[in-house]
XYZ file of C-alpha atoms in Angstrom:
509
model
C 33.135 -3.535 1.841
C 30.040 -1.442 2.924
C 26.946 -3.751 3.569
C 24.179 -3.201 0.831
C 22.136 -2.131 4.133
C 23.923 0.629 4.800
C 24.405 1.532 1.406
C 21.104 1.883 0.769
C 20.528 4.255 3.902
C 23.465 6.570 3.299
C 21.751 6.764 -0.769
C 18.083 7.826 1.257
C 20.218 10.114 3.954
C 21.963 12.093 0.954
C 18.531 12.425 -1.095
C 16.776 13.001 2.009
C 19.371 15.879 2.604
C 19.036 17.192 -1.141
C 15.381 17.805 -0.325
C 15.810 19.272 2.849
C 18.280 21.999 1.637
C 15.678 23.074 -0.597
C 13.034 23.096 1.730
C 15.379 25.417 4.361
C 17.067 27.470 1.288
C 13.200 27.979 -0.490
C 10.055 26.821 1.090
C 10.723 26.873 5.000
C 10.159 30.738 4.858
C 6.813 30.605 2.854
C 3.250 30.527 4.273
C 2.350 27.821 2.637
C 2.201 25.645 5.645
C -0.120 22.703 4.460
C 2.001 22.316 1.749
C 5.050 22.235 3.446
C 3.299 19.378 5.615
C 3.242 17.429 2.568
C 6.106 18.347 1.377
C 7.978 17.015 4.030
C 6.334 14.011 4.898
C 6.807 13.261 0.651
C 10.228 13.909 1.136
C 10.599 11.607 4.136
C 8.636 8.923 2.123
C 11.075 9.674 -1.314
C 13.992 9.624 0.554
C 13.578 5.533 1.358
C 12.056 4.711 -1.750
C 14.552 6.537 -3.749
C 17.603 3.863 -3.553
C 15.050 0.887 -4.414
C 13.822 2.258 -7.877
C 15.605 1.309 -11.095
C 14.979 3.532 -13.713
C 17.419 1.789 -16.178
C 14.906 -0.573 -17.494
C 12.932 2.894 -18.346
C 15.714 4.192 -20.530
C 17.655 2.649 -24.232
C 20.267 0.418 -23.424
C 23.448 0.273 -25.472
C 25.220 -1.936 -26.722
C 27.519 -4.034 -24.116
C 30.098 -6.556 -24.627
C 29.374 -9.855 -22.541
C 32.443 -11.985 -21.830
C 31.630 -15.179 -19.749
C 33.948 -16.387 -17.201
C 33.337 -19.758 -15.695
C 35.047 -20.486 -12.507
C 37.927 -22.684 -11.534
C 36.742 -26.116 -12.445
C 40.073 -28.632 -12.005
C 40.340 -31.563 -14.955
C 40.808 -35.334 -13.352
C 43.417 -35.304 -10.988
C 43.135 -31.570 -9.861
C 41.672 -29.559 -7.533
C 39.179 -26.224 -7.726
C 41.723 -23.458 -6.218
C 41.150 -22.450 -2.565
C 39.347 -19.697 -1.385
C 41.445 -16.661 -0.477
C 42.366 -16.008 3.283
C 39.769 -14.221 5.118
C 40.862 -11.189 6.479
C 38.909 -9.158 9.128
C 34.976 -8.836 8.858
C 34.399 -5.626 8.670
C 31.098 -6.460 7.191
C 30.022 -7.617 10.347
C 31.550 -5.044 12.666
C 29.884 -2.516 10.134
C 26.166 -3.647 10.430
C 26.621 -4.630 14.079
C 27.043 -0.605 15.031
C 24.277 0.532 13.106
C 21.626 -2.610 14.853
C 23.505 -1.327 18.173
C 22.596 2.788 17.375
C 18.958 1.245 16.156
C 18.736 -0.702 19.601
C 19.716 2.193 21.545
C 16.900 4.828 19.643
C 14.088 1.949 19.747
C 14.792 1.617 23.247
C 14.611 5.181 24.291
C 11.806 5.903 22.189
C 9.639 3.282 24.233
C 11.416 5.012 27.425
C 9.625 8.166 26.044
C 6.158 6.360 25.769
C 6.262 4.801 28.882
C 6.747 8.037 30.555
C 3.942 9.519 28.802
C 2.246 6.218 30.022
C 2.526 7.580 33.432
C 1.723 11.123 32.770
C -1.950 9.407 31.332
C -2.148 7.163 34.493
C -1.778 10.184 37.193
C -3.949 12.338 34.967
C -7.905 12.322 35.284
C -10.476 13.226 33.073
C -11.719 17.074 33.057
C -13.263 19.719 30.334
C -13.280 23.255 29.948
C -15.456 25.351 27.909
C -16.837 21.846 26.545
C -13.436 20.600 25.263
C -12.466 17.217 26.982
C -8.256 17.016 28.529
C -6.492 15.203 30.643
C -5.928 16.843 34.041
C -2.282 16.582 35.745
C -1.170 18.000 38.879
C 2.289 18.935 37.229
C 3.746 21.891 36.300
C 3.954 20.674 32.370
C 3.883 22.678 29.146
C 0.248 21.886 27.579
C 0.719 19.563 25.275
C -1.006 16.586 22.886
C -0.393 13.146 22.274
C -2.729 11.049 19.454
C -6.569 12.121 20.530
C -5.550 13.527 24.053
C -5.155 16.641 25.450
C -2.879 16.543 28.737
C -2.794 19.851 30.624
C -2.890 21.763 34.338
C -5.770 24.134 34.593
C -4.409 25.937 37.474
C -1.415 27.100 35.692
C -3.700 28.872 32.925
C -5.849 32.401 33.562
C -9.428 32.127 32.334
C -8.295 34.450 29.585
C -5.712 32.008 28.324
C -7.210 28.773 28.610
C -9.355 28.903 25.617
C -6.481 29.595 23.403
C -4.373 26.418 24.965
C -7.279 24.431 24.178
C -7.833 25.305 20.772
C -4.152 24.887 19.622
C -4.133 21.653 21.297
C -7.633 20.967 19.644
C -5.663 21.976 15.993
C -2.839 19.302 16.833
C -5.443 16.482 17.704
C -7.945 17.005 14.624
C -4.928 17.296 12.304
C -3.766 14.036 12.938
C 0.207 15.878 13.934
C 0.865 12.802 16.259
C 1.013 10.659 12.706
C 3.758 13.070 11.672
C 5.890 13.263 14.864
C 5.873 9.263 14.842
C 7.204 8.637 11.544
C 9.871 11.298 12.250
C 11.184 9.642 15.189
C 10.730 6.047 13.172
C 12.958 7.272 10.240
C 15.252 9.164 12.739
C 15.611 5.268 14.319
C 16.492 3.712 11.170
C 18.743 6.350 9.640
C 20.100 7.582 12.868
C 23.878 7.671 11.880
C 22.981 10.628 9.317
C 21.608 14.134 9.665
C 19.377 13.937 7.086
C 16.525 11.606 9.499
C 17.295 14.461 12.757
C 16.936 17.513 10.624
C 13.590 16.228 9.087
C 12.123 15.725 12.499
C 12.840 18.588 13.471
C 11.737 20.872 10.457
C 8.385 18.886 10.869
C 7.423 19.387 14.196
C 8.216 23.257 13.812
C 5.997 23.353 10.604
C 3.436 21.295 12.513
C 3.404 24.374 15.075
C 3.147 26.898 12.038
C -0.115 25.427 11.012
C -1.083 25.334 14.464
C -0.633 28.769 15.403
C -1.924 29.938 12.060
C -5.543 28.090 12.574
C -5.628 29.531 16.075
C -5.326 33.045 14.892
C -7.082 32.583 11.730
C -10.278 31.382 14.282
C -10.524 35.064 15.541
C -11.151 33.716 18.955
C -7.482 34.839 20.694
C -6.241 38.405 20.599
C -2.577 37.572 18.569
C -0.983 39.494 20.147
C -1.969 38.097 23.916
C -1.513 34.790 22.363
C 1.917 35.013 21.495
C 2.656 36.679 25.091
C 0.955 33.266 26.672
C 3.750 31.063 24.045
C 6.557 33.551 26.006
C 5.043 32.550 29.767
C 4.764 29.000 28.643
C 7.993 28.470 27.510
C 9.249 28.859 30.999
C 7.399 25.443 32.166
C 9.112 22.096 31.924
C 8.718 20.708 28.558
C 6.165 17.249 28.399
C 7.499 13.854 27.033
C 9.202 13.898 24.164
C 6.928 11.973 21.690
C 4.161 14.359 22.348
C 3.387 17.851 20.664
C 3.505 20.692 22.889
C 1.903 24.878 23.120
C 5.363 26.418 22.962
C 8.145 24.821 20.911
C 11.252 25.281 21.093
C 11.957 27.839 18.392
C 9.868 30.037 19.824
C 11.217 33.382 18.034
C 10.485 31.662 14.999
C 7.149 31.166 15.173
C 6.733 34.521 16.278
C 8.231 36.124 13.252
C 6.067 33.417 11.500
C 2.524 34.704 12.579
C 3.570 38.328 11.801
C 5.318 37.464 8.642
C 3.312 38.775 5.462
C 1.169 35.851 3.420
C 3.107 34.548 0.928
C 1.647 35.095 -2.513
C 0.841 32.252 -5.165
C 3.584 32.737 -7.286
C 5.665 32.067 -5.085
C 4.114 28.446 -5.111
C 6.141 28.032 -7.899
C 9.118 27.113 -5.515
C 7.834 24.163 -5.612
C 8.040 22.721 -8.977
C 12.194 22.802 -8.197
C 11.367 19.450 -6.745
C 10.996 17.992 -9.837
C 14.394 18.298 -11.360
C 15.493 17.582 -8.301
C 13.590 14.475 -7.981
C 14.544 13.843 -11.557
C 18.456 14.467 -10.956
C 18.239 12.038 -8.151
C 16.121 9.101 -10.028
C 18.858 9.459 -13.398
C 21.885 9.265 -10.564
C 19.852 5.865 -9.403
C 21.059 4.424 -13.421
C 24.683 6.434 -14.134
C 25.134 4.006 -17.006
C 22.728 4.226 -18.632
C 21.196 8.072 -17.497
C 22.655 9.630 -20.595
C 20.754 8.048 -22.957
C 18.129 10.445 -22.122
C 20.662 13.222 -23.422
C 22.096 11.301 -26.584
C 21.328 9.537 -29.349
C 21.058 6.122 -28.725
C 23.707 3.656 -30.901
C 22.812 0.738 -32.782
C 22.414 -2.499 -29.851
C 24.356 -5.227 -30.020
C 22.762 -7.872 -32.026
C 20.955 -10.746 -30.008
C 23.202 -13.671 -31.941
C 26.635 -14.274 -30.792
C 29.823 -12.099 -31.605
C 32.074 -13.599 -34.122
C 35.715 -13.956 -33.034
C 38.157 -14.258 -35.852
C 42.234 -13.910 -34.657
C 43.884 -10.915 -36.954
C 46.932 -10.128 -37.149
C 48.701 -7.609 -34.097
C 49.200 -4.589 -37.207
C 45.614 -4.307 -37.489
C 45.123 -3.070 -33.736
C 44.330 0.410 -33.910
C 46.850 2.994 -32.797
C 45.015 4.747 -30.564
C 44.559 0.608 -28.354
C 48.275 0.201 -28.634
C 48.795 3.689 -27.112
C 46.377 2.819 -24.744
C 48.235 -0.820 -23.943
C 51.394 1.098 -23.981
C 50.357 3.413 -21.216
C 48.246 1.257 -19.098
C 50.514 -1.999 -19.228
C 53.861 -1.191 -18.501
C 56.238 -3.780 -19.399
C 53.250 -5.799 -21.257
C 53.678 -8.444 -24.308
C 50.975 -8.431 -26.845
C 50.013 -12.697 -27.169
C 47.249 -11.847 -29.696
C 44.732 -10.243 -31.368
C 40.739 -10.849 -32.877
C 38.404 -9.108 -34.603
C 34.921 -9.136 -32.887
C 31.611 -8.546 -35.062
C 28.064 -8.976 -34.799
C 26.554 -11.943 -36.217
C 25.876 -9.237 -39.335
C 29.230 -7.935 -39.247
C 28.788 -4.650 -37.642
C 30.134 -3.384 -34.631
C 33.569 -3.985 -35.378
C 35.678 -4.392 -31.963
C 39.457 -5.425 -31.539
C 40.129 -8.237 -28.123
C 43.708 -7.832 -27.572
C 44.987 -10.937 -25.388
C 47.646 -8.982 -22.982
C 50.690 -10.950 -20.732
C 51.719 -8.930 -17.887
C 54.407 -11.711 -16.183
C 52.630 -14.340 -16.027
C 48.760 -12.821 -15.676
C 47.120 -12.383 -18.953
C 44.537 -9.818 -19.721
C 41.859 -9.962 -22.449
C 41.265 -5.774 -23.249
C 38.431 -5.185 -26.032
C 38.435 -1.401 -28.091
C 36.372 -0.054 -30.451
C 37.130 0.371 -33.662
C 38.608 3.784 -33.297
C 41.038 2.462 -30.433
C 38.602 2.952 -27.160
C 39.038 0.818 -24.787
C 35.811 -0.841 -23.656
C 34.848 -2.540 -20.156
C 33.850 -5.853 -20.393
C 31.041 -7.360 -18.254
C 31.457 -10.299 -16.518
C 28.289 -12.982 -16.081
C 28.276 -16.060 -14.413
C 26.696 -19.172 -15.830
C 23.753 -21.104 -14.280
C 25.567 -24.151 -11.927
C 24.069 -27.411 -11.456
C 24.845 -30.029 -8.468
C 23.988 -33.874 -8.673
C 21.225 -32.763 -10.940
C 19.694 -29.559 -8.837
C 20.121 -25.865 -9.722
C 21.856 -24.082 -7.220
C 24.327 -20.876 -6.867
C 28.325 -19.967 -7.892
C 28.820 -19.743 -4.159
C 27.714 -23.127 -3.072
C 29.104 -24.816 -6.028
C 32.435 -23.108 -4.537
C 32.216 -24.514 -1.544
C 32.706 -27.752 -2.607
C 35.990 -30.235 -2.751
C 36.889 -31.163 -5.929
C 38.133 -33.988 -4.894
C 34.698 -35.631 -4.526
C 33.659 -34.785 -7.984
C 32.936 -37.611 -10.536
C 32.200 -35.404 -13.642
C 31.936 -31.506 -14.561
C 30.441 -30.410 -17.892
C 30.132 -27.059 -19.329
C 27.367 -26.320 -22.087
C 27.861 -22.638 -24.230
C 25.388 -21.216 -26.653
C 22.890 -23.327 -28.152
C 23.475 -26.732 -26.592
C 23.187 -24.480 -23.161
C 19.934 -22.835 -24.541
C 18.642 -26.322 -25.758
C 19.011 -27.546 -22.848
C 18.055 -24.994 -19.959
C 16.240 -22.216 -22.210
C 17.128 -18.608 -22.521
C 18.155 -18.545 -18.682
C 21.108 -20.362 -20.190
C 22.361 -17.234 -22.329
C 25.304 -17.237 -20.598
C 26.834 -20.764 -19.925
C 25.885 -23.636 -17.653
C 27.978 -25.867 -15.264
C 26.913 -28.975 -14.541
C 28.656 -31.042 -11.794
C 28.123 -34.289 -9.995
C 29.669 -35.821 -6.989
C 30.817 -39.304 -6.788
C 28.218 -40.249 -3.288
C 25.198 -38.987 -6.003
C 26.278 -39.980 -8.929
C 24.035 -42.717 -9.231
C 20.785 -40.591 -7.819
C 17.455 -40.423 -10.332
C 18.069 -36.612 -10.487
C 21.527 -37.000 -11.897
C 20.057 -39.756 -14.200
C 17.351 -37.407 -15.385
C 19.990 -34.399 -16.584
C 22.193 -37.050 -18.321
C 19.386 -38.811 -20.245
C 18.629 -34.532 -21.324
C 21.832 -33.805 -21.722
C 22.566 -36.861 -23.850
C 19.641 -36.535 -25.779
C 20.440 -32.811 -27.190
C 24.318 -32.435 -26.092
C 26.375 -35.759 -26.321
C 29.446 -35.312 -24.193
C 32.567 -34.826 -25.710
C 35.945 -35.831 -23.510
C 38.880 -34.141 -24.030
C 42.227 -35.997 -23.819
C 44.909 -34.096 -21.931
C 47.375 -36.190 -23.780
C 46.176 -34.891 -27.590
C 44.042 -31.085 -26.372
C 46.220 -28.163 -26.890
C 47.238 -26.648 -23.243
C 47.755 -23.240 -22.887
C 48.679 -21.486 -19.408
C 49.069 -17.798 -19.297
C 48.822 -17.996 -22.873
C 52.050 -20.844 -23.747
C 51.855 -23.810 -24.650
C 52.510 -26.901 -22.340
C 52.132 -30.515 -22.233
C 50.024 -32.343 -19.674
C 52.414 -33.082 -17.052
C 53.641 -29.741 -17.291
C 49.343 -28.774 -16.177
C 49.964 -31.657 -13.151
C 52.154 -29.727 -11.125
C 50.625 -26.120 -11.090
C 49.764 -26.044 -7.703
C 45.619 -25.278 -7.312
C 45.859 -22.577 -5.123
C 47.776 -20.575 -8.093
C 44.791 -21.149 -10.567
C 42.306 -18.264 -11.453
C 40.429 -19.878 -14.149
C 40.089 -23.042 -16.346
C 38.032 -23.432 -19.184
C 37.754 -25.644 -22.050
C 37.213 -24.995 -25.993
C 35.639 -28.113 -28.355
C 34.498 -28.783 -31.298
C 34.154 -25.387 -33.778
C 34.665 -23.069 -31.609
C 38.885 -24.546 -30.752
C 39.267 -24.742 -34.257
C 37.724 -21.185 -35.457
C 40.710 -19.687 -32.752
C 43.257 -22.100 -32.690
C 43.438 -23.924 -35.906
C 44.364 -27.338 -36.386
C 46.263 -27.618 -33.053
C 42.264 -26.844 -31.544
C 40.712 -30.430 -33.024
C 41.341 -32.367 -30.187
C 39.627 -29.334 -27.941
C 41.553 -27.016 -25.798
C 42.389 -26.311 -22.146
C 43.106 -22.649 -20.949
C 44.280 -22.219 -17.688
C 44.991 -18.931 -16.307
C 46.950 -18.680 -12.704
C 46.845 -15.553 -10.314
């Protein structure tokens, strides 16, 4: 299983891609470098936020069928079934390569700063034509970091000079440093994906389009003798890494760029293909529930209960049994119900399937459509303290001195609407005499008496037959999926008279 973590930064490397093959296919080419600033740094931003939002609570829900399945809670005498055999954690593997790549980055990226550390420590301070630098005795590429200039005047003609300094002067008042960081710090945390090294890159070649477009724009450089000084430069060593420098890399490109004919304003219009794009991406975020946006919502489910009533197996609808047919080879049909709303709508079939000795529960519509049922879990209480599924799990049966299970309104009564979907209450035989255990009984006996069920009088039902109590005794615990336990109306509304004395329903792996 993929770690959420990862998850979540392959969802921002594939939107962050989206974005950037619409910046390269539409918007890379236009003059509209300010723009494309933002565009990318919005992008950059979108791209991490993008896997966080929910829009699903935005749109109409439909209706959803809601089966509750409590865990494997042994009667007296048995045990909860053992945890499956862990296999290899590839979990932990997983995440440990992507810390190790982040490691790695983070530590060359602080190599990179220290050695532009040592660059500012053998510079000195000098100024030229009024503008303040950094002086350094090697032969470097000019080139800016933050609010500094770091350059060698004796590689640079009196002619030339001025126009270093003023592109370097562009870089520094323009805040680009801001831009480079936060490349290389989503480059570090989505490393293992293009998406983070293409961005970087398209940003600190934009970052040079705006810079060489102010320069000429000032009327201070001949363009033409400017672009000849980005060809001589571009034969120097290049400066640290984290810094940006007079000639970039793709130098032919911003060549083309500053002779490249101003883009008009309709062509602005590009970018408004963000928003579907944007949009696309955000209804993606909530696939079940995106097309309601596109149709009609159906009537909810109502916020009562269903109401289960057994039917007879002729009044399944064709189309379920083709369905069963096709999907269940070798199946045998134990039973079917009718399920309606507390008003009587929404008529749904639950046919109760036996495929060797596992038995299924499949609902349908009323045409015949099979539906997907969504598992909850209920709320589980320890020696009188709220806690999770997975710690009550971890716990030996064997030490338990009750277990209680509270449905519908005796759960709701008790625990409010958190409650909707079951609660488990267990105590331990070391706490069962401790004043938070006392506290939930004296609730529990004030709004939901207990009711015992005797294994030698309940109707037991395993996979769906019918067996006596000793018969329960000797399934072994590691073969149980589920046990659950039906009192009261509820064992009589689905099992008749046999379901007065309450119900046990065990189902094995």
């Amino acid at each position: 299983m993929i770690p959420d973590l990862l998850l979540y930064l392959l969802k921002a490397n594939v939107a962050l891609l989206l974005l950037l093959g619409l910046y390269y296919a539409l918007l890379r080419r236009l003059t509209f470098h300010q723009l494309n600033r933002a565009y990318l740094l919005i992008a950059g931003g979108f791209s991490m936020v993008y896997p966080l939002l929910d829009v699903a609570v935005l749109l109409p829900q439909q209706a959803v069928f809601r089966q509750v399945v409590f865990p494997v809670w042994a009667l007296p005498g048995n045990a909860v079934a053992a945890a499956p055999a862990a296999g290899p954690n590839y979990e932990f593997w997983l995440l440990g390569g992507y810390w190790a790549g982040v490691g790695l980055l983070t530590l060359r990226l602080l190599l990179q700063g220290a050695s532009l550390a040592g660059v500012h420590r053998a510079s000195r301070p000098a100024a030229a034509a009024g503008v303040p630098f950094r002086e350094v005795a090697a032969d470097v590429n000019p080139f800016s970091f933050w609010q500094t200039i770091y350059l060698n005047p004796t590689q640079h003609g009196p002619a030339e000079l001025p126009a270093i300094l003023l592109h370097e002067q562009i870089h520094v008042r323009q805040w680009h440093t801001l831009d480079v960081l936060l490349g290389h710090g989503l480059r570090i945390v989505g490393w293992f994906g293009p998406g983070p090294w293409l961005l970087l890159r398209a940003m600190q070649e934009n970052l040079e389009f705006i810079t060489d477009e102010a320069v000429l724009r000032a009327g201070q450089v001949d363009a033409k003798q400017y672009q000849y000084s980005l060809v001589r430069l571009s034969t120097l060593a290049p400066g640290p890494a984290l810094v940006t420098p007079f000639s970039f890399l793709t130098l032919k490109t911003r060549i083309q760029m500053m002779n490249a004919q101003k883009s008009s304003h309709r062509q602005a219009a590009r970018y408004l293909l963000v928003l579907p794009l944007a949009l696309g991406l955000l209804s993606f975020s909530a696939p079940e529930t995106a097309s309601a946006i596109l149709a009609p919502v159906t009537k909810t489910a109502s916020s009562a209960p269903d109401v289960t009533t057994p039917t007879t197996i002729s009044a399944l609808p064709p189309a379920a049994l083709a369905h069963i047919v096709k999907q269940y080879p070798g199946y045998r049909l134990i039973g079917v119900s009718e399920v309606r709303a507390a008003d009587g709508s929404n008529l749904r079939y639950l046919a109760e399937i036996a495929i060797g000795r596992r038995p299924e529960k499949v609902l349908f519509t009323e045409k015949g459509e099979p539906v997907a049922a969504v598992e909850v879990e209920p709320l589980y209480y320890v020696d009188g303290k709220a806690t999770t599924k997975s710690a009550a799990d971890k716990l030996n049966s064997k030490d338990f001195a009750d277990i209680q299970v509270f449905k519908g309104e005796p759960a709701r009564a008790l625990f409010g609407d958190k409650a909707t979907d079951g609660v488990v209450v267990i105590t331990t035989k070391a706490n069962s005499g401790s004043a938070a255990v006392r506290e939930l009984n004296q609730r529990i006996a004030a709004v939901a008496p207990k009711q015992k069920v005797d294994l030698k009088e309940a109707l037991i039902l395993v996979n769906g037959q019918e067996t006596t109590e000793a018969e329960l005794r000797k399934i072994p615990e590691s073969t149980i999926k589920e046990m659950r336990i039906l009192q009261g109306a509820d064992a009589e509304k689905q099992y008749g008279a046999k379901g007065s004395k309450g119900v046990v329903i065990v189902t094995t792996k």
